[in-house]
mmCIF file of C-alpha atoms in Angstrom:
data_model
loop_
_atom_site.group_PDB
_atom_site.id
_atom_site.type_symbol
_atom_site.label_atom_id
_atom_site.label_comp_id
_atom_site.label_asym_id
_atom_site.label_seq_id
_atom_site.Cartn_x
_atom_site.Cartn_y
_atom_site.Cartn_z
ATOM 1 C CA MET A 1 0.000 0.000 0.000
ATOM 2 C CA LEU A 2 1.220 3.499 -0.762
ATOM 3 C CA PRO A 3 2.152 5.808 2.128
ATOM 4 C CA LEU A 4 -0.728 7.964 3.343
ATOM 5 C CA ASN A 5 0.733 11.141 1.830
ATOM 6 C CA ASP A 6 0.727 9.456 -1.584
ATOM 7 C CA LEU A 7 -3.006 8.717 -1.346
ATOM 8 C CA THR A 8 -3.989 12.368 -1.029
ATOM 9 C CA ASP A 9 -5.281 12.789 -4.593
ATOM 10 C CA ILE A 10 -7.531 9.721 -4.418
ATOM 11 C CA ARG A 11 -8.767 10.650 -0.953
ATOM 12 C CA GLU A 12 -9.656 14.194 -2.051
ATOM 13 C CA SER A 13 -11.318 12.848 -5.192
ATOM 14 C CA TYR A 14 -13.603 10.624 -3.147
ATOM 15 C CA ARG A 15 -14.411 13.446 -0.757
ATOM 16 C CA HIS A 16 -15.443 15.504 -3.770
ATOM 17 C CA HIS A 17 -17.508 12.589 -5.074
ATOM 18 C CA SER A 18 -19.223 12.290 -1.707
ATOM 19 C CA SER A 19 -20.497 15.842 -2.090
ATOM 20 C CA GLU A 20 -21.276 15.421 -5.797
ATOM 21 C CA MET A 21 -23.283 12.258 -5.072
ATOM 22 C CA ALA A 22 -25.407 13.866 -2.355
ATOM 23 C CA THR A 23 -28.605 12.940 -4.219
ATOM 24 C CA SER A 24 -27.704 9.264 -3.720
ATOM 25 C CA PRO A 25 -27.204 8.765 0.041
ATOM 26 C CA CYS A 26 -25.746 5.301 -0.506
ATOM 27 C CA TYR A 27 -23.077 6.449 -2.971
ATOM 28 C CA SER A 28 -22.334 9.575 -0.940
ATOM 29 C CA ALA A 29 -21.704 7.432 2.158
ATOM 30 C CA TRP A 30 -19.626 4.938 0.187
ATOM 31 C CA ALA A 31 -17.462 7.721 -1.237
ATOM 32 C CA MET A 32 -16.843 9.240 2.196
ATOM 33 C CA GLY A 33 -16.133 5.790 3.587
ATOM 34 C CA VAL A 34 -13.489 5.206 0.925
ATOM 35 C CA ALA A 35 -11.979 8.646 1.544
ATOM 36 C CA ASP A 36 -11.487 7.777 5.212
ATOM 37 C CA ASP A 37 -10.194 4.238 4.615
ATOM 38 C CA PRO A 38 -6.426 4.045 3.905
ATOM 39 C CA GLU A 39 -6.579 0.310 3.196
ATOM 40 C CA VAL A 40 -9.218 0.656 0.481
ATOM 41 C CA LEU A 41 -7.490 3.738 -0.918
ATOM 42 C CA GLY A 42 -4.336 1.655 -1.203
ATOM 43 C CA VAL A 43 -6.159 -0.992 -3.248
ATOM 44 C CA LEU A 44 -7.663 1.645 -5.566
ATOM 45 C CA SER A 45 -4.289 3.356 -5.987
ATOM 46 C CA ASP A 46 -3.168 0.325 -8.003
ATOM 47 C CA LEU A 47 -5.723 1.208 -10.694
ATOM 48 C CA PRO A 48 -4.934 3.592 -13.574
ATOM 49 C CA THR A 49 -5.923 7.125 -12.572
ATOM 50 C CA LEU A 50 -8.911 7.294 -14.926
ATOM 51 C CA LYS A 51 -10.207 4.013 -13.485
ATOM 52 C CA GLN A 52 -10.214 5.239 -9.880
ATOM 53 C CA GLN A 53 -13.407 7.293 -10.219
ATOM 54 C CA ALA A 54 -16.123 6.480 -7.735
ATOM 55 C CA ASN A 55 -18.996 5.820 -10.132
ATOM 56 C CA LEU A 56 -16.971 3.256 -12.071
ATOM 57 C CA VAL A 57 -15.709 1.459 -8.957
ATOM 58 C CA PHE A 58 -19.147 1.400 -7.323
ATOM 59 C CA ALA A 59 -20.925 0.246 -10.497
ATOM 60 C CA ALA A 60 -18.401 -2.577 -10.954
ATOM 61 C CA ALA A 61 -18.962 -3.661 -7.355
ATOM 62 C CA ARG A 62 -22.713 -3.746 -7.961
ATOM 63 C CA ARG A 63 -22.179 -5.782 -11.143
ATOM 64 C CA HIS A 64 -20.590 -8.403 -8.908
ATOM 65 C CA GLY A 65 -23.598 -8.676 -6.643
ATOM 66 C CA LEU A 66 -23.179 -5.847 -4.138
ATOM 67 C CA GLU A 67 -26.514 -4.339 -3.133
ATOM 68 C CA PRO A 68 -26.876 -0.717 -1.963
ATOM 69 C CA GLY A 69 -26.283 -0.740 1.779
ATOM 70 C CA PRO A 70 -23.702 0.071 4.450
ATOM 71 C CA TYR A 71 -20.126 0.987 3.570
ATOM 72 C CA ASP A 72 -18.801 -2.091 5.362
ATOM 73 C CA ASP A 73 -20.330 -4.278 2.644
ATOM 74 C CA LEU A 74 -18.455 -2.375 -0.064
ATOM 75 C CA ARG A 75 -15.255 -2.513 1.964
ATOM 76 C CA ALA A 76 -15.535 -6.278 2.396
ATOM 77 C CA LEU A 77 -15.940 -6.734 -1.363
ATOM 78 C CA LEU A 78 -13.022 -4.491 -2.323
ATOM 79 C CA LEU A 79 -10.696 -6.112 0.211
ATOM 80 C CA GLY A 80 -11.939 -9.663 -0.221
ATOM 81 C CA PRO A 81 -11.421 -12.527 -2.672
ATOM 82 C CA GLU A 82 -13.845 -10.994 -5.207
ATOM 83 C CA TRP A 83 -11.604 -7.974 -5.765
ATOM 84 C CA PRO A 84 -9.658 -9.410 -8.755
ATOM 85 C CA ALA A 85 -12.940 -10.004 -10.628
ATOM 86 C CA VAL A 86 -14.227 -6.536 -9.718
ATOM 87 C CA ARG A 87 -10.916 -5.070 -10.837
ATOM 88 C CA ARG A 88 -11.208 -6.767 -14.232
ATOM 89 C CA THR A 89 -14.638 -5.216 -14.704
ATOM 90 C CA ILE A 90 -13.291 -1.790 -13.765
ATOM 91 C CA LEU A 91 -10.493 -2.128 -16.310
ATOM 92 C CA ALA A 92 -12.817 -3.396 -19.035
ATOM 93 C CA ARG A 93 -15.646 -0.881 -18.578
ATOM 94 C CA ARG A 94 -16.113 2.891 -18.563
ATOM 95 C CA THR A 95 -18.563 5.364 -17.095
ATOM 96 C CA GLN A 96 -20.810 5.984 -20.078
ATOM 97 C CA THR A 97 -24.072 7.208 -18.631
ATOM 98 C CA ASN A 98 -26.494 8.434 -21.293
ATOM 99 C CA GLU A 99 -28.653 11.030 -19.521
ATOM 100 C CA VAL A 100 -31.435 11.536 -22.064
ATOM 101 C CA ALA A 101 -32.913 14.347 -19.948
ATOM 102 C CA ARG A 102 -30.181 16.442 -21.583
ATOM 103 C CA LEU A 103 -32.335 16.385 -24.709
ATOM 104 C CA ALA A 104 -34.495 18.939 -22.897
ATOM 105 C CA ALA A 105 -31.576 21.348 -23.364
ATOM 106 C CA LEU A 106 -30.432 20.105 -26.783
ATOM 107 C CA THR A 107 -33.856 20.381 -28.420
ATOM 108 C CA PRO A 108 -34.438 24.125 -27.848
ATOM 109 C CA ALA A 109 -30.792 24.710 -28.770
ATOM 110 C CA LEU A 110 -31.478 22.973 -32.087
ATOM 111 C CA GLY A 111 -34.543 25.170 -32.490
ATOM 112 C CA MET A 112 -32.255 28.210 -32.463
ATOM 113 C CA LEU A 113 -30.516 26.910 -35.588
ATOM 114 C CA GLY A 114 -33.484 27.106 -37.965
ATOM 115 C CA ASP A 115 -35.815 24.580 -39.526
ATOM 116 C CA GLY A 116 -33.212 21.997 -40.479
ATOM 117 C CA PRO A 117 -33.137 19.233 -41.417
ATOM 118 C CA PHE A 118 -30.210 18.347 -39.172
ATOM 119 C CA ALA A 119 -27.605 15.587 -39.280
ATOM 120 C CA LEU A 120 -26.529 14.947 -35.699
ATOM 121 C CA VAL A 121 -23.016 14.010 -34.619
ATOM 122 C CA GLU A 122 -22.547 13.253 -30.918
ATOM 123 C CA LEU A 123 -19.061 13.103 -29.420
ATOM 124 C CA GLY A 124 -18.755 10.736 -26.486
ATOM 125 C CA ALA A 125 -22.013 9.136 -27.544
ATOM 126 C CA SER A 126 -21.892 5.936 -25.472
ATOM 127 C CA ALA A 127 -24.926 4.072 -26.869
ATOM 128 C CA GLY A 128 -26.140 7.108 -28.826
ATOM 129 C CA LEU A 129 -29.341 7.601 -26.833
ATOM 130 C CA CYS A 130 -29.067 11.394 -27.062
ATOM 131 C CA LEU A 131 -29.306 11.331 -30.855
ATOM 132 C CA TYR A 132 -33.125 11.175 -30.800
ATOM 133 C CA PRO A 133 -34.490 14.635 -29.915
ATOM 134 C CA ASP A 134 -37.438 14.043 -32.252
ATOM 135 C CA ARG A 135 -38.633 10.915 -30.431
ATOM 136 C CA TYR A 136 -39.677 12.534 -27.131
ATOM 137 C CA ASP A 137 -42.393 14.866 -25.916
ATOM 138 C CA TYR A 138 -41.189 17.789 -23.800
ATOM 139 C CA LEU A 139 -42.662 19.752 -20.938
ATOM 140 C CA TRP A 140 -40.597 22.726 -19.844
ATOM 141 C CA ASP A 141 -42.446 23.698 -16.671
ATOM 142 C CA GLY A 142 -42.774 27.465 -16.686
ATOM 143 C CA ALA A 143 -41.812 27.868 -20.350
ATOM 144 C CA GLY A 144 -43.919 25.680 -22.651
ATOM 145 C CA GLU A 145 -44.260 22.255 -24.183
ATOM 146 C CA LEU A 146 -43.789 20.257 -27.371
ATOM 147 C CA ARG A 147 -45.964 17.183 -27.812
ATOM 148 C CA GLY A 148 -46.953 14.690 -30.467
ATOM 149 C CA SER A 149 -43.854 12.522 -30.916
ATOM 150 C CA GLY A 150 -45.564 9.399 -29.619
ATOM 151 C CA GLY A 151 -42.565 8.760 -27.368
ATOM 152 C CA PRO A 152 -41.801 9.218 -23.665
ATOM 153 C CA THR A 153 -42.155 12.632 -22.021
ATOM 154 C CA LEU A 154 -39.166 14.557 -20.692
ATOM 155 C CA ARG A 155 -40.265 17.056 -18.048
ATOM 156 C CA ILE A 156 -37.990 19.687 -16.544
ATOM 157 C CA PRO A 157 -38.467 22.903 -14.533
ATOM 158 C CA ALA A 158 -37.384 25.848 -16.679
ATOM 159 C CA VAL A 159 -36.827 29.546 -16.112
ATOM 160 C CA GLY A 160 -36.016 32.315 -18.539
ATOM 161 C CA PRO A 161 -36.900 32.766 -22.221
ATOM 162 C CA VAL A 162 -36.510 29.138 -23.331
ATOM 163 C CA PRO A 163 -36.934 29.120 -27.149
ATOM 164 C CA VAL A 164 -39.572 26.376 -27.149
ATOM 165 C CA PRO A 165 -39.634 24.881 -30.663
ATOM 166 C CA ALA A 166 -42.865 24.987 -32.621
ATOM 167 C CA ALA A 167 -42.123 21.592 -34.188
ATOM 168 C CA PHE A 168 -39.874 18.604 -33.706
ATOM 169 C CA PRO A 169 -36.473 18.760 -35.416
ATOM 170 C CA ARG A 170 -36.120 16.852 -38.661
ATOM 171 C CA ILE A 171 -33.169 14.472 -38.418
ATOM 172 C CA THR A 172 -31.429 12.956 -41.449
ATOM 173 C CA ALA A 173 -28.532 11.212 -39.692
ATOM 174 C CA ARG A 174 -27.626 10.052 -36.193
ATOM 175 C CA VAL A 175 -23.876 9.519 -35.877
ATOM 176 C CA GLY A 176 -21.994 8.959 -32.641
ATOM 177 C CA VAL A 177 -18.309 8.712 -31.751
ATOM 178 C CA ASP A 178 -17.085 6.916 -28.646
ATOM 179 C CA LEU A 179 -13.941 5.161 -27.493
ATOM 180 C CA ASN A 180 -16.058 2.158 -26.587
ATOM 181 C CA PRO A 181 -19.530 2.382 -28.173
ATOM 182 C CA LEU A 182 -22.298 0.464 -26.457
ATOM 183 C CA ASP A 183 -24.734 -1.554 -28.563
ATOM 184 C CA VAL A 184 -28.411 -1.004 -27.678
ATOM 185 C CA THR A 185 -29.190 -4.488 -28.986
ATOM 186 C CA ASP A 186 -26.645 -6.084 -26.616
ATOM 187 C CA GLU A 187 -28.228 -7.037 -23.288
ATOM 188 C CA GLU A 188 -24.886 -7.049 -21.455
ATOM 189 C CA ASP A 189 -24.025 -3.540 -22.631
ATOM 190 C CA MET A 190 -27.441 -2.218 -21.631
ATOM 191 C CA SER A 191 -27.298 -3.944 -18.263
ATOM 192 C CA TRP A 192 -24.019 -2.125 -17.605
ATOM 193 C CA LEU A 193 -25.522 1.197 -18.691
ATOM 194 C CA LEU A 194 -28.414 0.722 -16.260
ATOM 195 C CA THR A 195 -26.001 -0.238 -13.473
ATOM 196 C CA LEU A 196 -24.290 3.135 -13.851
ATOM 197 C CA ILE A 197 -27.442 4.861 -12.564
ATOM 198 C CA TRP A 198 -26.899 5.792 -8.917
ATOM 199 C CA PRO A 199 -28.956 4.026 -6.237
ATOM 200 C CA GLY A 200 -32.082 5.983 -5.382
ATOM 201 C CA HIS A 201 -32.313 7.574 -8.834
ATOM 202 C CA ASP A 202 -35.339 5.502 -9.828
ATOM 203 C CA GLU A 203 -36.730 8.157 -12.167
ATOM 204 C CA ARG A 204 -33.449 8.321 -14.072
ATOM 205 C CA ARG A 205 -33.346 4.529 -14.326
ATOM 206 C CA ASP A 206 -36.898 4.390 -15.709
ATOM 207 C CA ARG A 207 -36.050 7.174 -18.172
ATOM 208 C CA LEU A 208 -32.957 5.302 -19.337
ATOM 209 C CA ALA A 209 -34.857 2.046 -19.796
ATOM 210 C CA ALA A 210 -37.436 3.864 -21.940
ATOM 211 C CA ALA A 211 -34.669 5.543 -23.958
ATOM 212 C CA ILE A 212 -33.065 2.186 -24.713
ATOM 213 C CA GLU A 213 -36.333 0.997 -26.245
ATOM 214 C CA VAL A 214 -36.637 4.211 -28.294
ATOM 215 C CA THR A 215 -33.129 3.748 -29.658
ATOM 216 C CA ARG A 216 -33.526 0.044 -30.407
ATOM 217 C CA ALA A 217 -36.269 0.906 -32.898
ATOM 218 C CA GLU A 218 -33.656 2.612 -35.104
ATOM 219 C CA PRO A 219 -30.081 2.116 -33.844
ATOM 220 C CA PRO A 220 -27.623 4.932 -34.608
ATOM 221 C CA ARG A 221 -24.405 4.801 -36.614
ATOM 222 C CA LEU A 222 -21.598 4.617 -34.029
ATOM 223 C CA LEU A 223 -17.896 5.047 -34.783
ATOM 224 C CA ALA A 224 -15.337 3.609 -32.391
ATOM 225 C CA GLY A 225 -12.382 5.816 -31.614
ATOM 226 C CA ASP A 226 -11.131 9.077 -30.172
ATOM 227 C CA MET A 227 -13.530 11.973 -30.749
ATOM 228 C CA LEU A 228 -10.817 14.190 -32.205
ATOM 229 C CA ASP A 229 -9.564 11.466 -34.531
ATOM 230 C CA ARG A 230 -13.023 10.458 -35.803
ATOM 231 C CA LEU A 231 -14.668 13.893 -35.942
ATOM 232 C CA GLU A 232 -13.945 14.425 -39.633
ATOM 233 C CA SER A 233 -15.254 10.980 -40.635
ATOM 234 C CA ALA A 234 -18.421 11.547 -38.608
ATOM 235 C CA LEU A 235 -18.979 14.931 -40.257
ATOM 236 C CA GLU A 236 -18.585 13.399 -43.722
ATOM 237 C CA ILE A 237 -21.234 10.778 -42.941
ATOM 238 C CA ALA A 238 -23.551 13.440 -41.543
ATOM 239 C CA ALA A 239 -23.112 15.816 -44.480
ATOM 240 C CA ALA A 240 -23.788 13.015 -46.975
ATOM 241 C CA SER A 241 -27.287 12.598 -45.505
ATOM 242 C CA GLY A 242 -28.359 15.993 -46.799
ATOM 243 C CA GLY A 243 -28.936 17.581 -43.411
ATOM 244 C CA THR A 244 -27.045 20.424 -41.784
ATOM 245 C CA PRO A 245 -24.409 18.821 -39.529
ATOM 246 C CA VAL A 246 -24.720 19.633 -35.826
ATOM 247 C CA VAL A 247 -21.955 18.408 -33.533
ATOM 248 C CA HIS A 248 -22.949 18.104 -29.901
ATOM 249 C CA HIS A 249 -21.460 16.704 -26.725
ATOM 250 C CA SER A 250 -22.555 16.598 -23.093
ATOM 251 C CA ALA A 251 -20.377 15.651 -20.111
ATOM 252 C CA ALA A 252 -17.890 14.162 -22.588
ATOM 253 C CA ALA A 253 -15.144 16.769 -23.046
ATOM 254 C CA ALA A 254 -14.519 16.498 -19.313
ATOM 255 C CA TYR A 255 -12.765 13.181 -20.002
ATOM 256 C CA LEU A 256 -10.209 14.851 -22.272
ATOM 257 C CA ASP A 257 -6.964 16.253 -20.946
ATOM 258 C CA GLU A 258 -6.422 20.004 -21.022
ATOM 259 C CA HIS A 259 -4.554 19.933 -24.338
ATOM 260 C CA ASP A 260 -7.261 17.930 -26.102
ATOM 261 C CA ARG A 261 -10.034 20.127 -24.676
ATOM 262 C CA ALA A 262 -8.303 23.152 -26.161
ATOM 263 C CA GLU A 263 -7.912 21.341 -29.482
ATOM 264 C CA LEU A 264 -11.588 20.381 -29.492
ATOM 265 C CA GLU A 265 -12.636 23.981 -28.878
ATOM 266 C CA ASP A 266 -10.290 25.312 -31.560
ATOM 267 C CA ARG A 267 -11.462 22.792 -34.135
ATOM 268 C CA MET A 268 -15.127 23.371 -33.395
ATOM 269 C CA ARG A 269 -14.811 27.144 -33.605
ATOM 270 C CA THR A 270 -12.956 26.754 -36.918
ATOM 271 C CA LEU A 271 -15.622 24.409 -38.321
ATOM 272 C CA VAL A 272 -18.424 26.764 -37.260
ATOM 273 C CA ALA A 273 -16.644 29.783 -38.761
ATOM 274 C CA ALA A 274 -16.218 27.876 -42.024
ATOM 275 C CA GLY A 275 -19.939 27.063 -42.122
ATOM 276 C CA ARG A 276 -19.333 23.309 -42.044
ATOM 277 C CA CYS A 277 -21.472 22.602 -38.987
ATOM 278 C CA HIS A 278 -23.136 23.970 -35.876
ATOM 279 C CA TRP A 279 -21.834 23.199 -32.387
ATOM 280 C CA ILE A 280 -23.830 22.545 -29.219
ATOM 281 C CA SER A 281 -21.839 22.028 -26.030
ATOM 282 C CA LEU A 282 -23.168 21.010 -22.605
ATOM 283 C CA GLU A 283 -20.230 20.768 -20.206
ATOM 284 C CA GLY A 284 -19.133 21.843 -16.746
ATOM 285 C CA PRO A 285 -18.043 25.495 -16.657
ATOM 286 C CA SER A 286 -14.406 24.570 -15.987
ATOM 287 C CA VAL A 287 -14.197 22.109 -18.897
ATOM 288 C CA ILE A 288 -14.219 24.717 -21.700
ATOM 289 C CA PRO A 289 -13.924 27.889 -19.609
ATOM 290 C CA SER A 290 -14.315 30.363 -22.473
ATOM 291 C CA LEU A 291 -17.880 29.157 -23.098
ATOM 292 C CA ALA A 292 -19.004 30.006 -19.577
ATOM 293 C CA ALA A 293 -16.835 33.090 -19.063
ATOM 294 C CA ASP A 294 -19.395 35.547 -20.408
ATOM 295 C CA ALA A 295 -22.477 33.745 -19.124
ATOM 296 C CA PRO A 296 -24.335 35.813 -16.527
ATOM 297 C CA SER A 297 -26.245 34.437 -13.554
ATOM 298 C CA ARG A 298 -24.062 31.399 -13.001
ATOM 299 C CA PRO A 299 -25.875 29.055 -10.565
ATOM 300 C CA ASP A 300 -24.395 28.559 -7.118
ATOM 301 C CA SER A 301 -24.371 24.772 -7.539
ATOM 302 C CA ASP A 302 -21.299 23.061 -9.004
ATOM 303 C CA HIS A 303 -23.563 20.481 -10.595
ATOM 304 C CA HIS A 304 -24.674 22.728 -13.464
ATOM 305 C CA PHE A 305 -23.458 22.527 -17.051
ATOM 306 C CA CYS A 306 -23.092 25.481 -19.388
ATOM 307 C CA LEU A 307 -25.182 25.121 -22.555
ATOM 308 C CA ALA A 308 -23.527 26.863 -25.503
ATOM 309 C CA VAL A 309 -24.539 27.156 -29.159
ATOM 310 C CA ASP A 310 -21.846 27.877 -31.749
ATOM 311 C CA GLY A 311 -19.492 28.986 -28.991
ATOM 312 C CA ARG A 312 -21.927 31.292 -27.162
ATOM 313 C CA ALA A 313 -23.454 30.468 -23.768
ATOM 314 C CA VAL A 314 -27.262 30.352 -23.818
ATOM 315 C CA GLY A 315 -28.204 28.581 -20.597
ATOM 316 C CA TRP A 316 -27.433 26.495 -17.531
ATOM 317 C CA PHE A 317 -28.555 22.917 -17.103
ATOM 318 C CA GLN A 318 -28.447 20.777 -13.984
ATOM 319 C CA ALA A 319 -26.380 17.759 -14.938
ATOM 320 C CA HIS A 320 -29.014 15.073 -14.363
ATOM 321 C CA GLY A 321 -31.927 17.095 -15.696
ATOM 322 C CA ALA A 322 -33.308 18.728 -12.560
ATOM 323 C CA SER A 323 -33.536 22.224 -14.058
ATOM 324 C CA LEU A 324 -32.923 24.410 -17.117
ATOM 325 C CA SER A 325 -32.185 28.127 -16.868
ATOM 326 C CA TRP A 326 -32.113 30.098 -20.122
ATOM 327 C CA LEU A 327 -30.063 33.276 -20.327
#
């Protein structure tokens, strides 16, 4: 086990996760338990840095039979004979939560771009569930509604002048890029995606299960690879469909290092300036700081994402779909 002073980064990460996971009392308690447990921190320190994140470790533990409960149960699993199997799952899997509630922000953002039709490209698409803005009804409490899709309803409290679309977007292509795309027709992949939902988030789990069924009716085109490497190929596929390409990403650029985030921003601004596509970004304010720098009325909560269209901030969105605030 590493000396205590060498475990500081992991310990602080789990303390942060404990606060971030406050809406899931089980995960919040597990994260604080790990932060205060040098023996467990020592086990996790043997993982690659990107594999040490709480949601991935906890989801892998649950995949191996751990039920939500006291921290001691998690501790026994991570320090017991099952750890090698749990570790293999951690190394093989990623956190790839598709939060389809984010379509409640994407859809009015698309409405700002005209009548379309649009060819969607999602970076960090996971299973591509957020490529279907036209397959849901929407209720923006306090702002308006859009109904008639025949699909599930996404409901979200909204404040400010949300540009509620008059009609559903017309979509000619649904293209996703991900390092490890998940197949909506694969039961194992979808079981993992559902496991990534935090305990106590029953509404999110039900929403995800419904989204999987929506997507299975017409699976998207998914490209495996790095988002920067495959961006051009994805744009070519989108453009060939006859629609206006729109590149979007949500909670995905956060997984890039600082250099690659800067490259993504530079490339997207260049593509927009050249008229090759539109760009919709939904990321934490520190991920691409320039997008949030000029946004007024930043929420007090750290759990909000900045919604930006073509490089200009237009709103704030609570990460799991609890609220939308339009600027």
